[in-house]
């Protein structure tokens, strides 16, 4: 039951094959069994059961016809603001401590995305772990300890939730999606509201959607997309995206293969999958051609300049005055700021604040920030040129390889890791384009490999249609309960692969 | 020179000061005592003979709080003196995840102000973040318009009264470099005893228009006159209430000195000025201080100084030490602000109600103070300085015009009553025009009685006083109660005149010898006898007859 898609679950609920409460209990049970993954930092059991009860009442009253989805199970990244959970929101665990006992920040309002989910009858399961302020690539720099990849044990990402709103700035939805074998969508910038999302890089942040299937992602996008008066950067939805066409024909589709994505460090296995899927498209009658995005190589360094500058700015508010941690130092306001911020931020966050402020100094602004913005424009132009030459979607790897093991991953510092992990994903963030990672195959180590499709701005539906076509043909194995029960914690080979799920 | 200063000060005399430092009575006739007036107009003759004279150069940065019901980027109410932290939204307190949403009213106010100041309205303007850490700035940055403000390249025309009779209007211009929209900060209250700082965020996020004026002024008096004119314009537009003591209008002055023709000197920024009068004093003090420094062989430091209204001096501000790098960057949560020329230029899909349309705002511009003054002078034939007095006082023009409707008395005669009697009484009791106990029609009735010869002018003033004291009584009632009607009984007047003539033989002699002016003295004596009620035309005729 837990491996069903949204649509299937919805049908099962309507037909009475399972009740919302039963389903909810199954989920909660699964979360408990997978506690060792450290994926959830808060589980809202009581609230979830209450919401399930309400859902049941609605079903009985026949109100379900009002909703496409009677029942959604949702886990939220801790970045999201929602007031229902007395939870540990905020990726600023230290700086935001103290507001609410025992130690965590409870947001006083709901994010637009959260509210939209609740309005649809979604049931919140809890909040998931992440790097502090989402700054990292491996979920290894969080206050609550590292997160482990479900495929090394089991599959909570595939089993315990139906979808999870994320936040995608550099690649934080698609990377974990690819590495954990789930569909990960980053819609067009502005299509989903950022109101209530703790910002990383405002000009690139896009709420991301993790689901079991491409169609689930489309359903979720249909619910969540559109103008929000509270976020001035949102745009009207181009179409009411309900469900994807069952039999999409790729004959008239032109698939671009950007040659610059043959990057150093690309694993053989990932490359092989890339070729395999390109061949699938070609055999089905799609036009597959090599294209060039010449400024790709500059993307990651520009991304870092822009990201650090915005981080420095966005983090300025964590001064300990209005909320969060406040240092005991009170010799002067300035001293209090300094020690509050020193105590509150980890090394990664502090490092980004320092370099970001450096880039924004009057003497450096033109040299770093403005230059990075100009290159960003060139990167966006690269995409525009390719799409205006007749290409409908770009097919690329999502990550260089399958998941690295924790020990290998932590050999490198956070910045280097971010640079490696985001290499294929962040150019589309720089350009604000929709992109989706689709699980494609398992590697020899039994870990998922995903491929990415990128489309022109606001063509999210077409992109997802192509993604669904691909999903239907790649034959990615579904994980069953027997896989899940394959306890491998005692297997020394497997413990090395306890990485990675998040941002 | 002195005359011109006094005249200019009259323009300013009616500025509303709610400052507690000044007793109400002092408002009646107030002069700005400038320590050392060195305005262009007056300095010229001296400048010709001594071209090396150092002169002041003054530019202004003015923060005008936008008169709107909600803040610039949030839905919190805007209100002065509400309980601390009672008008604070999640965004105002910079809670994580909150985003700015631009208030259309604030944009319209800035566009309207820009149009009234002859600015070019930028069709596209941008928002930036200006970073600095301060306790009353919750986000750690202020959203402002550094790169491309909403309005640029404007001009403010203001006037000073000059000439010997203070009746010569000297028009001056100051260029407006730009008008930018930005957020106000909160307020910090320092409790030195407990070494605490208390923060009130009610003001945090209120919309401001920052107006940058080029250094086109040369002394405190000019700056004060320019600010006063701006204040009147903003009030006429309704875009800012303009009360300096409540901080709705905050003026910082950039002051330097140089010799004409040479490059500008090092400037200081003078802050903490909460009235136009202090502005003039602070600037003149600062000009003189800089001249003194240079003449002693010193150099002027580029620094921020605060004006201390008690000592009348400017003193260096400690907290602005060191170089500030504001680390400007584009505000990523706000798309470019677009305003449209007219409805025809609206792109399809844009709701006309949601868009800011310049043409529509232009059509709604009210009569500006300078236009109003010209109209008053032309329509009623009053003196220019009277037009200034009328326009300076909120509601006085309307009062004047209302009174004119009900009397046949000439406007030039009515104006004296309005600007002297009425305004004098109002000032003495610190009342606004709308609070006047004498309505325009009541005043008109009084003036009509005088005009038709029922009472003399001195009695009219007496009646006015009585009307002021016993509100509601008509002039007619008071005249009857106090028996103040004009005495035109010829026999009675003859006997009074006879008595006066007989008791003043010397004066009569003088008149007979040709000194006709002495007759006025005798007339005065007759009026004294009749308590001012004698018909002056009759009295004059009788006295002439008796002294011929």
JSON list of C-alpha atoms in Angstrom, two decimals, chain A residues 87-273:
[
{"chain": "A", "resi": 87, "resn": "UNK", "atom": "CA", "xyz": [8.24, 21.54, 15.60]},
{"chain": "A", "resi": 88, "resn": "UNK", "atom": "CA", "xyz": [11.78, 22.31, 14.87]},
{"chain": "A", "resi": 89, "resn": "UNK", "atom": "CA", "xyz": [11.38, 24.50, 11.87]},
{"chain": "A", "resi": 90, "resn": "UNK", "atom": "CA", "xyz": [14.27, 26.35, 10.71]},
{"chain": "A", "resi": 91, "resn": "UNK", "atom": "CA", "xyz": [17.42, 25.25, 9.52]},
{"chain": "A", "resi": 92, "resn": "UNK", "atom": "CA", "xyz": [18.76, 27.71, 12.01]},
{"chain": "A", "resi": 93, "resn": "UNK", "atom": "CA", "xyz": [18.54, 25.41, 14.94]},
{"chain": "A", "resi": 94, "resn": "UNK", "atom": "CA", "xyz": [20.98, 27.18, 17.13]},
{"chain": "A", "resi": 95, "resn": "UNK", "atom": "CA", "xyz": [20.22, 30.72, 16.27]},
{"chain": "A", "resi": 96, "resn": "UNK", "atom": "CA", "xyz": [16.54, 30.04, 16.44]},
{"chain": "A", "resi": 97, "resn": "UNK", "atom": "CA", "xyz": [16.57, 28.15, 19.65]},
{"chain": "A", "resi": 98, "resn": "UNK", "atom": "CA", "xyz": [15.14, 29.58, 22.82]},
{"chain": "A", "resi": 99, "resn": "UNK", "atom": "CA", "xyz": [11.98, 30.95, 21.39]},
{"chain": "A", "resi": 100, "resn": "UNK", "atom": "CA", "xyz": [9.88, 28.00, 22.29]},
{"chain": "A", "resi": 101, "resn": "UNK", "atom": "CA", "xyz": [10.64, 25.40, 24.87]},
{"chain": "A", "resi": 102, "resn": "UNK", "atom": "CA", "xyz": [12.52, 23.25, 24.81]},
{"chain": "A", "resi": 103, "resn": "UNK", "atom": "CA", "xyz": [14.83, 24.73, 22.21]},
{"chain": "A", "resi": 104, "resn": "UNK", "atom": "CA", "xyz": [13.25, 25.19, 18.88]},
{"chain": "A", "resi": 105, "resn": "UNK", "atom": "CA", "xyz": [11.77, 27.89, 16.76]},
{"chain": "A", "resi": 106, "resn": "UNK", "atom": "CA", "xyz": [8.07, 27.50, 16.09]},
{"chain": "A", "resi": 107, "resn": "UNK", "atom": "CA", "xyz": [6.99, 29.59, 13.16]},
{"chain": "A", "resi": 108, "resn": "UNK", "atom": "CA", "xyz": [3.90, 31.67, 13.84]},
{"chain": "A", "resi": 109, "resn": "UNK", "atom": "CA", "xyz": [2.51, 31.31, 10.34]},
{"chain": "A", "resi": 110, "resn": "UNK", "atom": "CA", "xyz": [2.02, 28.84, 7.52]},
{"chain": "A", "resi": 111, "resn": "UNK", "atom": "CA", "xyz": [3.92, 29.01, 4.28]},
{"chain": "A", "resi": 112, "resn": "UNK", "atom": "CA", "xyz": [1.69, 29.41, 1.23]},
{"chain": "A", "resi": 113, "resn": "UNK", "atom": "CA", "xyz": [2.74, 25.97, 0.03]},
{"chain": "A", "resi": 114, "resn": "UNK", "atom": "CA", "xyz": [1.91, 24.42, 3.40]},
{"chain": "A", "resi": 115, "resn": "UNK", "atom": "CA", "xyz": [-1.44, 26.17, 3.49]},
{"chain": "A", "resi": 116, "resn": "UNK", "atom": "CA", "xyz": [-2.29, 24.99, 0.00]},
{"chain": "A", "resi": 117, "resn": "UNK", "atom": "CA", "xyz": [-1.49, 21.43, 1.03]},
{"chain": "A", "resi": 118, "resn": "UNK", "atom": "CA", "xyz": [-3.58, 21.68, 4.17]},
{"chain": "A", "resi": 119, "resn": "UNK", "atom": "CA", "xyz": [-6.43, 23.12, 2.14]},
{"chain": "A", "resi": 120, "resn": "UNK", "atom": "CA", "xyz": [-6.27, 20.01, -0.01]},
{"chain": "A", "resi": 121, "resn": "UNK", "atom": "CA", "xyz": [-6.58, 17.76, 3.01]},
{"chain": "A", "resi": 122, "resn": "UNK", "atom": "CA", "xyz": [-2.90, 16.90, 3.24]},
{"chain": "A", "resi": 123, "resn": "UNK", "atom": "CA", "xyz": [-1.71, 15.07, 6.31]},
{"chain": "A", "resi": 124, "resn": "UNK", "atom": "CA", "xyz": [1.59, 16.26, 7.69]},
{"chain": "A", "resi": 125, "resn": "UNK", "atom": "CA", "xyz": [3.84, 13.51, 8.91]},
{"chain": "A", "resi": 126, "resn": "UNK", "atom": "CA", "xyz": [6.64, 15.61, 10.26]},
{"chain": "A", "resi": 127, "resn": "UNK", "atom": "CA", "xyz": [9.72, 17.56, 9.41]},
{"chain": "A", "resi": 128, "resn": "UNK", "atom": "CA", "xyz": [12.83, 16.16, 7.87]},
{"chain": "A", "resi": 129, "resn": "UNK", "atom": "CA", "xyz": [16.48, 16.75, 8.61]},
{"chain": "A", "resi": 130, "resn": "UNK", "atom": "CA", "xyz": [18.83, 18.88, 6.56]},
{"chain": "A", "resi": 131, "resn": "UNK", "atom": "CA", "xyz": [22.06, 20.82, 6.54]},
{"chain": "A", "resi": 132, "resn": "UNK", "atom": "CA", "xyz": [21.97, 24.00, 8.54]},
{"chain": "A", "resi": 133, "resn": "UNK", "atom": "CA", "xyz": [20.09, 26.59, 6.47]},
{"chain": "A", "resi": 134, "resn": "UNK", "atom": "CA", "xyz": [20.14, 24.08, 3.62]},
{"chain": "A", "resi": 135, "resn": "UNK", "atom": "CA", "xyz": [23.72, 24.98, 2.97]},
{"chain": "A", "resi": 136, "resn": "UNK", "atom": "CA", "xyz": [25.35, 21.79, 1.89]},
{"chain": "A", "resi": 137, "resn": "UNK", "atom": "CA", "xyz": [25.03, 18.97, -0.52]},
{"chain": "A", "resi": 138, "resn": "UNK", "atom": "CA", "xyz": [24.96, 15.86, 1.57]},
{"chain": "A", "resi": 139, "resn": "UNK", "atom": "CA", "xyz": [22.86, 16.53, 4.65]},
{"chain": "A", "resi": 140, "resn": "UNK", "atom": "CA", "xyz": [25.99, 15.95, 6.63]},
{"chain": "A", "resi": 141, "resn": "UNK", "atom": "CA", "xyz": [26.20, 19.44, 8.14]},
{"chain": "A", "resi": 142, "resn": "UNK", "atom": "CA", "xyz": [22.96, 19.55, 10.04]},
{"chain": "A", "resi": 143, "resn": "UNK", "atom": "CA", "xyz": [22.60, 20.20, 13.73]},
{"chain": "A", "resi": 144, "resn": "UNK", "atom": "CA", "xyz": [20.76, 16.93, 14.11]},
{"chain": "A", "resi": 145, "resn": "UNK", "atom": "CA", "xyz": [23.46, 14.75, 12.65]},
{"chain": "A", "resi": 146, "resn": "UNK", "atom": "CA", "xyz": [23.93, 13.24, 9.18]},
{"chain": "A", "resi": 147, "resn": "UNK", "atom": "CA", "xyz": [21.12, 11.67, 7.19]},
{"chain": "A", "resi": 148, "resn": "UNK", "atom": "CA", "xyz": [21.52, 8.20, 5.72]},
{"chain": "A", "resi": 149, "resn": "UNK", "atom": "CA", "xyz": [20.51, 7.04, 2.29]},
{"chain": "A", "resi": 150, "resn": "UNK", "atom": "CA", "xyz": [17.46, 4.81, 2.44]},
{"chain": "A", "resi": 151, "resn": "UNK", "atom": "CA", "xyz": [18.88, 2.51, -0.23]},
{"chain": "A", "resi": 152, "resn": "UNK", "atom": "CA", "xyz": [21.57, 1.41, 2.13]},
{"chain": "A", "resi": 153, "resn": "UNK", "atom": "CA", "xyz": [18.85, 0.17, 4.48]},
{"chain": "A", "resi": 154, "resn": "UNK", "atom": "CA", "xyz": [15.44, 0.50, 3.09]},
{"chain": "A", "resi": 155, "resn": "UNK", "atom": "CA", "xyz": [13.47, 3.20, 1.42]},
{"chain": "A", "resi": 156, "resn": "UNK", "atom": "CA", "xyz": [11.65, 5.73, 3.53]},
{"chain": "A", "resi": 157, "resn": "UNK", "atom": "CA", "xyz": [11.70, 8.22, 0.71]},
{"chain": "A", "resi": 158, "resn": "UNK", "atom": "CA", "xyz": [9.89, 5.73, -1.43]},
{"chain": "A", "resi": 159, "resn": "UNK", "atom": "CA", "xyz": [7.68, 4.33, 1.21]},
{"chain": "A", "resi": 160, "resn": "UNK", "atom": "CA", "xyz": [6.70, 6.66, 3.95]},
{"chain": "A", "resi": 161, "resn": "UNK", "atom": "CA", "xyz": [5.57, 9.62, 2.05]},
{"chain": "A", "resi": 162, "resn": "UNK", "atom": "CA", "xyz": [3.73, 10.38, -1.04]},
{"chain": "A", "resi": 163, "resn": "UNK", "atom": "CA", "xyz": [5.47, 13.63, -1.67]},
{"chain": "A", "resi": 164, "resn": "UNK", "atom": "CA", "xyz": [7.71, 16.13, 0.03]},
{"chain": "A", "resi": 165, "resn": "UNK", "atom": "CA", "xyz": [8.05, 19.80, -0.75]},
{"chain": "A", "resi": 166, "resn": "UNK", "atom": "CA", "xyz": [11.69, 20.73, -0.79]},
{"chain": "A", "resi": 167, "resn": "UNK", "atom": "CA", "xyz": [13.60, 23.78, -1.63]},
{"chain": "A", "resi": 168, "resn": "UNK", "atom": "CA", "xyz": [15.76, 23.82, -4.66]},
{"chain": "A", "resi": 169, "resn": "UNK", "atom": "CA", "xyz": [18.45, 26.41, -5.13]},
{"chain": "A", "resi": 170, "resn": "UNK", "atom": "CA", "xyz": [21.42, 24.61, -6.58]},
{"chain": "A", "resi": 171, "resn": "UNK", "atom": "CA", "xyz": [20.16, 21.10, -6.88]},
{"chain": "A", "resi": 172, "resn": "UNK", "atom": "CA", "xyz": [18.80, 20.21, -3.51]},
{"chain": "A", "resi": 173, "resn": "UNK", "atom": "CA", "xyz": [15.72, 18.42, -4.82]},
{"chain": "A", "resi": 174, "resn": "UNK", "atom": "CA", "xyz": [17.09, 16.71, -7.87]},
{"chain": "A", "resi": 175, "resn": "UNK", "atom": "CA", "xyz": [20.32, 15.45, -6.26]},
{"chain": "A", "resi": 176, "resn": "UNK", "atom": "CA", "xyz": [18.69, 13.55, -3.42]},
{"chain": "A", "resi": 177, "resn": "UNK", "atom": "CA", "xyz": [15.91, 12.53, -5.78]},
{"chain": "A", "resi": 178, "resn": "UNK", "atom": "CA", "xyz": [18.41, 10.93, -8.14]},
{"chain": "A", "resi": 179, "resn": "UNK", "atom": "CA", "xyz": [20.46, 9.35, -5.37]},
{"chain": "A", "resi": 180, "resn": "UNK", "atom": "CA", "xyz": [17.41, 7.99, -3.56]},
{"chain": "A", "resi": 181, "resn": "UNK", "atom": "CA", "xyz": [15.56, 6.81, -6.64]},
{"chain": "A", "resi": 182, "resn": "UNK", "atom": "CA", "xyz": [12.55, 9.12, -6.62]},
{"chain": "A", "resi": 183, "resn": "UNK", "atom": "CA", "xyz": [11.15, 11.70, -9.01]},
{"chain": "A", "resi": 184, "resn": "UNK", "atom": "CA", "xyz": [12.36, 15.20, -8.20]},
{"chain": "A", "resi": 185, "resn": "UNK", "atom": "CA", "xyz": [10.86, 18.26, -9.88]},
{"chain": "A", "resi": 186, "resn": "UNK", "atom": "CA", "xyz": [12.16, 21.80, -9.76]},
{"chain": "A", "resi": 187, "resn": "UNK", "atom": "CA", "xyz": [9.46, 23.86, -11.48]},
{"chain": "A", "resi": 188, "resn": "UNK", "atom": "CA", "xyz": [9.99, 27.13, -13.35]},
{"chain": "A", "resi": 189, "resn": "UNK", "atom": "CA", "xyz": [11.15, 29.95, -11.05]},
{"chain": "A", "resi": 190, "resn": "UNK", "atom": "CA", "xyz": [8.12, 31.89, -9.87]},
{"chain": "A", "resi": 191, "resn": "UNK", "atom": "CA", "xyz": [5.57, 29.15, -10.45]},
{"chain": "A", "resi": 192, "resn": "UNK", "atom": "CA", "xyz": [5.54, 28.16, -6.77]},
{"chain": "A", "resi": 193, "resn": "UNK", "atom": "CA", "xyz": [5.36, 30.62, -3.90]},
{"chain": "A", "resi": 194, "resn": "UNK", "atom": "CA", "xyz": [8.37, 31.12, -1.67]},
{"chain": "A", "resi": 195, "resn": "UNK", "atom": "CA", "xyz": [6.35, 32.82, 1.06]},
{"chain": "A", "resi": 196, "resn": "UNK", "atom": "CA", "xyz": [7.29, 30.99, 4.23]},
{"chain": "A", "resi": 197, "resn": "UNK", "atom": "CA", "xyz": [10.42, 29.40, 2.85]},
{"chain": "A", "resi": 198, "resn": "UNK", "atom": "CA", "xyz": [13.62, 30.31, 4.64]},
{"chain": "A", "resi": 199, "resn": "UNK", "atom": "CA", "xyz": [15.61, 31.78, 1.79]},
{"chain": "A", "resi": 200, "resn": "UNK", "atom": "CA", "xyz": [19.00, 30.67, 0.60]},
{"chain": "A", "resi": 201, "resn": "UNK", "atom": "CA", "xyz": [19.30, 32.49, -2.73]},
{"chain": "A", "resi": 202, "resn": "UNK", "atom": "CA", "xyz": [16.04, 34.35, -3.30]},
{"chain": "A", "resi": 203, "resn": "UNK", "atom": "CA", "xyz": [16.63, 34.77, -6.99]},
{"chain": "A", "resi": 204, "resn": "UNK", "atom": "CA", "xyz": [17.08, 31.01, -7.49]},
{"chain": "A", "resi": 205, "resn": "UNK", "atom": "CA", "xyz": [15.10, 29.31, -4.74]},
{"chain": "A", "resi": 206, "resn": "UNK", "atom": "CA", "xyz": [12.28, 27.23, -6.10]},
{"chain": "A", "resi": 207, "resn": "UNK", "atom": "CA", "xyz": [10.19, 24.90, -4.00]},
{"chain": "A", "resi": 208, "resn": "UNK", "atom": "CA", "xyz": [10.91, 21.41, -5.25]},
{"chain": "A", "resi": 209, "resn": "UNK", "atom": "CA", "xyz": [8.66, 18.37, -5.29]},
{"chain": "A", "resi": 210, "resn": "UNK", "atom": "CA", "xyz": [9.73, 14.79, -4.49]},
{"chain": "A", "resi": 211, "resn": "UNK", "atom": "CA", "xyz": [7.27, 12.09, -5.49]},
{"chain": "A", "resi": 212, "resn": "UNK", "atom": "CA", "xyz": [7.07, 8.44, -6.31]},
{"chain": "A", "resi": 213, "resn": "UNK", "atom": "CA", "xyz": [6.03, 9.03, -9.91]},
{"chain": "A", "resi": 214, "resn": "UNK", "atom": "CA", "xyz": [6.11, 11.76, -12.53]},
{"chain": "A", "resi": 215, "resn": "UNK", "atom": "CA", "xyz": [2.33, 11.93, -12.60]},
{"chain": "A", "resi": 216, "resn": "UNK", "atom": "CA", "xyz": [2.30, 12.48, -8.83]},
{"chain": "A", "resi": 217, "resn": "UNK", "atom": "CA", "xyz": [4.68, 15.38, -9.36]},
{"chain": "A", "resi": 218, "resn": "UNK", "atom": "CA", "xyz": [2.32, 16.81, -11.98]},
{"chain": "A", "resi": 219, "resn": "UNK", "atom": "CA", "xyz": [-0.64, 16.48, -9.60]},
{"chain": "A", "resi": 220, "resn": "UNK", "atom": "CA", "xyz": [1.30, 18.18, -6.82]},
{"chain": "A", "resi": 221, "resn": "UNK", "atom": "CA", "xyz": [2.43, 20.96, -9.14]},
{"chain": "A", "resi": 222, "resn": "UNK", "atom": "CA", "xyz": [-1.15, 21.48, -10.26]},
{"chain": "A", "resi": 223, "resn": "UNK", "atom": "CA", "xyz": [-2.19, 22.04, -6.66]},
{"chain": "A", "resi": 224, "resn": "UNK", "atom": "CA", "xyz": [0.69, 24.25, -5.66]},
{"chain": "A", "resi": 225, "resn": "UNK", "atom": "CA", "xyz": [1.39, 26.44, -8.68]},
{"chain": "A", "resi": 226, "resn": "UNK", "atom": "CA", "xyz": [0.18, 29.94, -9.39]},
{"chain": "A", "resi": 227, "resn": "UNK", "atom": "CA", "xyz": [0.26, 33.56, -8.27]},
{"chain": "A", "resi": 228, "resn": "UNK", "atom": "CA", "xyz": [0.65, 34.32, -4.59]},
{"chain": "A", "resi": 229, "resn": "UNK", "atom": "CA", "xyz": [0.04, 37.91, -3.50]},
{"chain": "A", "resi": 230, "resn": "UNK", "atom": "CA", "xyz": [2.55, 37.35, -0.71]},
{"chain": "A", "resi": 231, "resn": "UNK", "atom": "CA", "xyz": [5.36, 36.57, -3.14]},
{"chain": "A", "resi": 232, "resn": "UNK", "atom": "CA", "xyz": [5.86, 39.27, -5.77]},
{"chain": "A", "resi": 233, "resn": "UNK", "atom": "CA", "xyz": [8.10, 37.02, -7.85]},
{"chain": "A", "resi": 234, "resn": "UNK", "atom": "CA", "xyz": [5.36, 34.48, -8.56]},
{"chain": "A", "resi": 235, "resn": "UNK", "atom": "CA", "xyz": [3.79, 34.24, -12.01]},
{"chain": "A", "resi": 236, "resn": "UNK", "atom": "CA", "xyz": [0.36, 33.02, -13.09]},
{"chain": "A", "resi": 237, "resn": "UNK", "atom": "CA", "xyz": [0.24, 29.34, -13.98]},
{"chain": "A", "resi": 238, "resn": "UNK", "atom": "CA", "xyz": [0.27, 28.95, -17.77]},
{"chain": "A", "resi": 239, "resn": "UNK", "atom": "CA", "xyz": [-2.22, 26.08, -17.63]},
{"chain": "A", "resi": 240, "resn": "UNK", "atom": "CA", "xyz": [-4.20, 24.24, -15.03]},
{"chain": "A", "resi": 241, "resn": "UNK", "atom": "CA", "xyz": [-1.97, 21.23, -14.85]},
{"chain": "A", "resi": 242, "resn": "UNK", "atom": "CA", "xyz": [-4.07, 18.36, -13.64]},
{"chain": "A", "resi": 243, "resn": "UNK", "atom": "CA", "xyz": [-2.85, 15.09, -15.04]},
{"chain": "A", "resi": 244, "resn": "UNK", "atom": "CA", "xyz": [-0.45, 14.16, -17.77]},
{"chain": "A", "resi": 245, "resn": "UNK", "atom": "CA", "xyz": [-1.56, 12.56, -21.04]},
{"chain": "A", "resi": 246, "resn": "UNK", "atom": "CA", "xyz": [-1.37, 8.76, -20.76]},
{"chain": "A", "resi": 247, "resn": "UNK", "atom": "CA", "xyz": [0.10, 8.17, -24.17]},
{"chain": "A", "resi": 248, "resn": "UNK", "atom": "CA", "xyz": [2.42, 11.02, -24.94]},
{"chain": "A", "resi": 249, "resn": "UNK", "atom": "CA", "xyz": [4.09, 10.80, -28.32]},
{"chain": "A", "resi": 250, "resn": "UNK", "atom": "CA", "xyz": [7.73, 11.84, -28.46]},
{"chain": "A", "resi": 251, "resn": "UNK", "atom": "CA", "xyz": [7.88, 11.70, -32.27]},
{"chain": "A", "resi": 252, "resn": "UNK", "atom": "CA", "xyz": [7.74, 15.44, -32.60]},
{"chain": "A", "resi": 253, "resn": "UNK", "atom": "CA", "xyz": [10.06, 16.06, -29.70]},
{"chain": "A", "resi": 254, "resn": "UNK", "atom": "CA", "xyz": [13.61, 17.27, -30.12]},
{"chain": "A", "resi": 255, "resn": "UNK", "atom": "CA", "xyz": [15.93, 16.14, -27.32]},
{"chain": "A", "resi": 256, "resn": "UNK", "atom": "CA", "xyz": [19.16, 18.10, -26.87]},
{"chain": "A", "resi": 257, "resn": "UNK", "atom": "CA", "xyz": [22.26, 16.47, -25.43]},
{"chain": "A", "resi": 258, "resn": "UNK", "atom": "CA", "xyz": [24.52, 19.27, -24.14]},
{"chain": "A", "resi": 259, "resn": "UNK", "atom": "CA", "xyz": [28.10, 18.29, -24.84]},
{"chain": "A", "resi": 260, "resn": "UNK", "atom": "CA", "xyz": [29.43, 20.30, -21.90]},
{"chain": "A", "resi": 261, "resn": "UNK", "atom": "CA", "xyz": [27.72, 17.89, -19.52]},
{"chain": "A", "resi": 262, "resn": "UNK", "atom": "CA", "xyz": [30.34, 15.27, -20.29]},
{"chain": "A", "resi": 263, "resn": "UNK", "atom": "CA", "xyz": [32.05, 16.61, -17.21]},
{"chain": "A", "resi": 264, "resn": "UNK", "atom": "CA", "xyz": [35.15, 15.28, -15.51]},
{"chain": "A", "resi": 265, "resn": "UNK", "atom": "CA", "xyz": [34.20, 12.80, -12.81]},
{"chain": "A", "resi": 266, "resn": "UNK", "atom": "CA", "xyz": [31.13, 11.54, -14.65]},
{"chain": "A", "resi": 267, "resn": "UNK", "atom": "CA", "xyz": [30.89, 7.85, -13.79]},
{"chain": "A", "resi": 268, "resn": "UNK", "atom": "CA", "xyz": [30.86, 5.23, -16.49]},
{"chain": "A", "resi": 269, "resn": "UNK", "atom": "CA", "xyz": [27.61, 3.83, -15.25]},
{"chain": "A", "resi": 270, "resn": "UNK", "atom": "CA", "xyz": [25.87, 7.19, -15.32]},
{"chain": "A", "resi": 271, "resn": "UNK", "atom": "CA", "xyz": [27.24, 7.88, -18.80]},
{"chain": "A", "resi": 272, "resn": "UNK", "atom": "CA", "xyz": [25.95, 4.51, -19.97]},
{"chain": "A", "resi": 273, "resn": "UNK", "atom": "CA", "xyz": [22.48, 5.28, -18.66]}
]
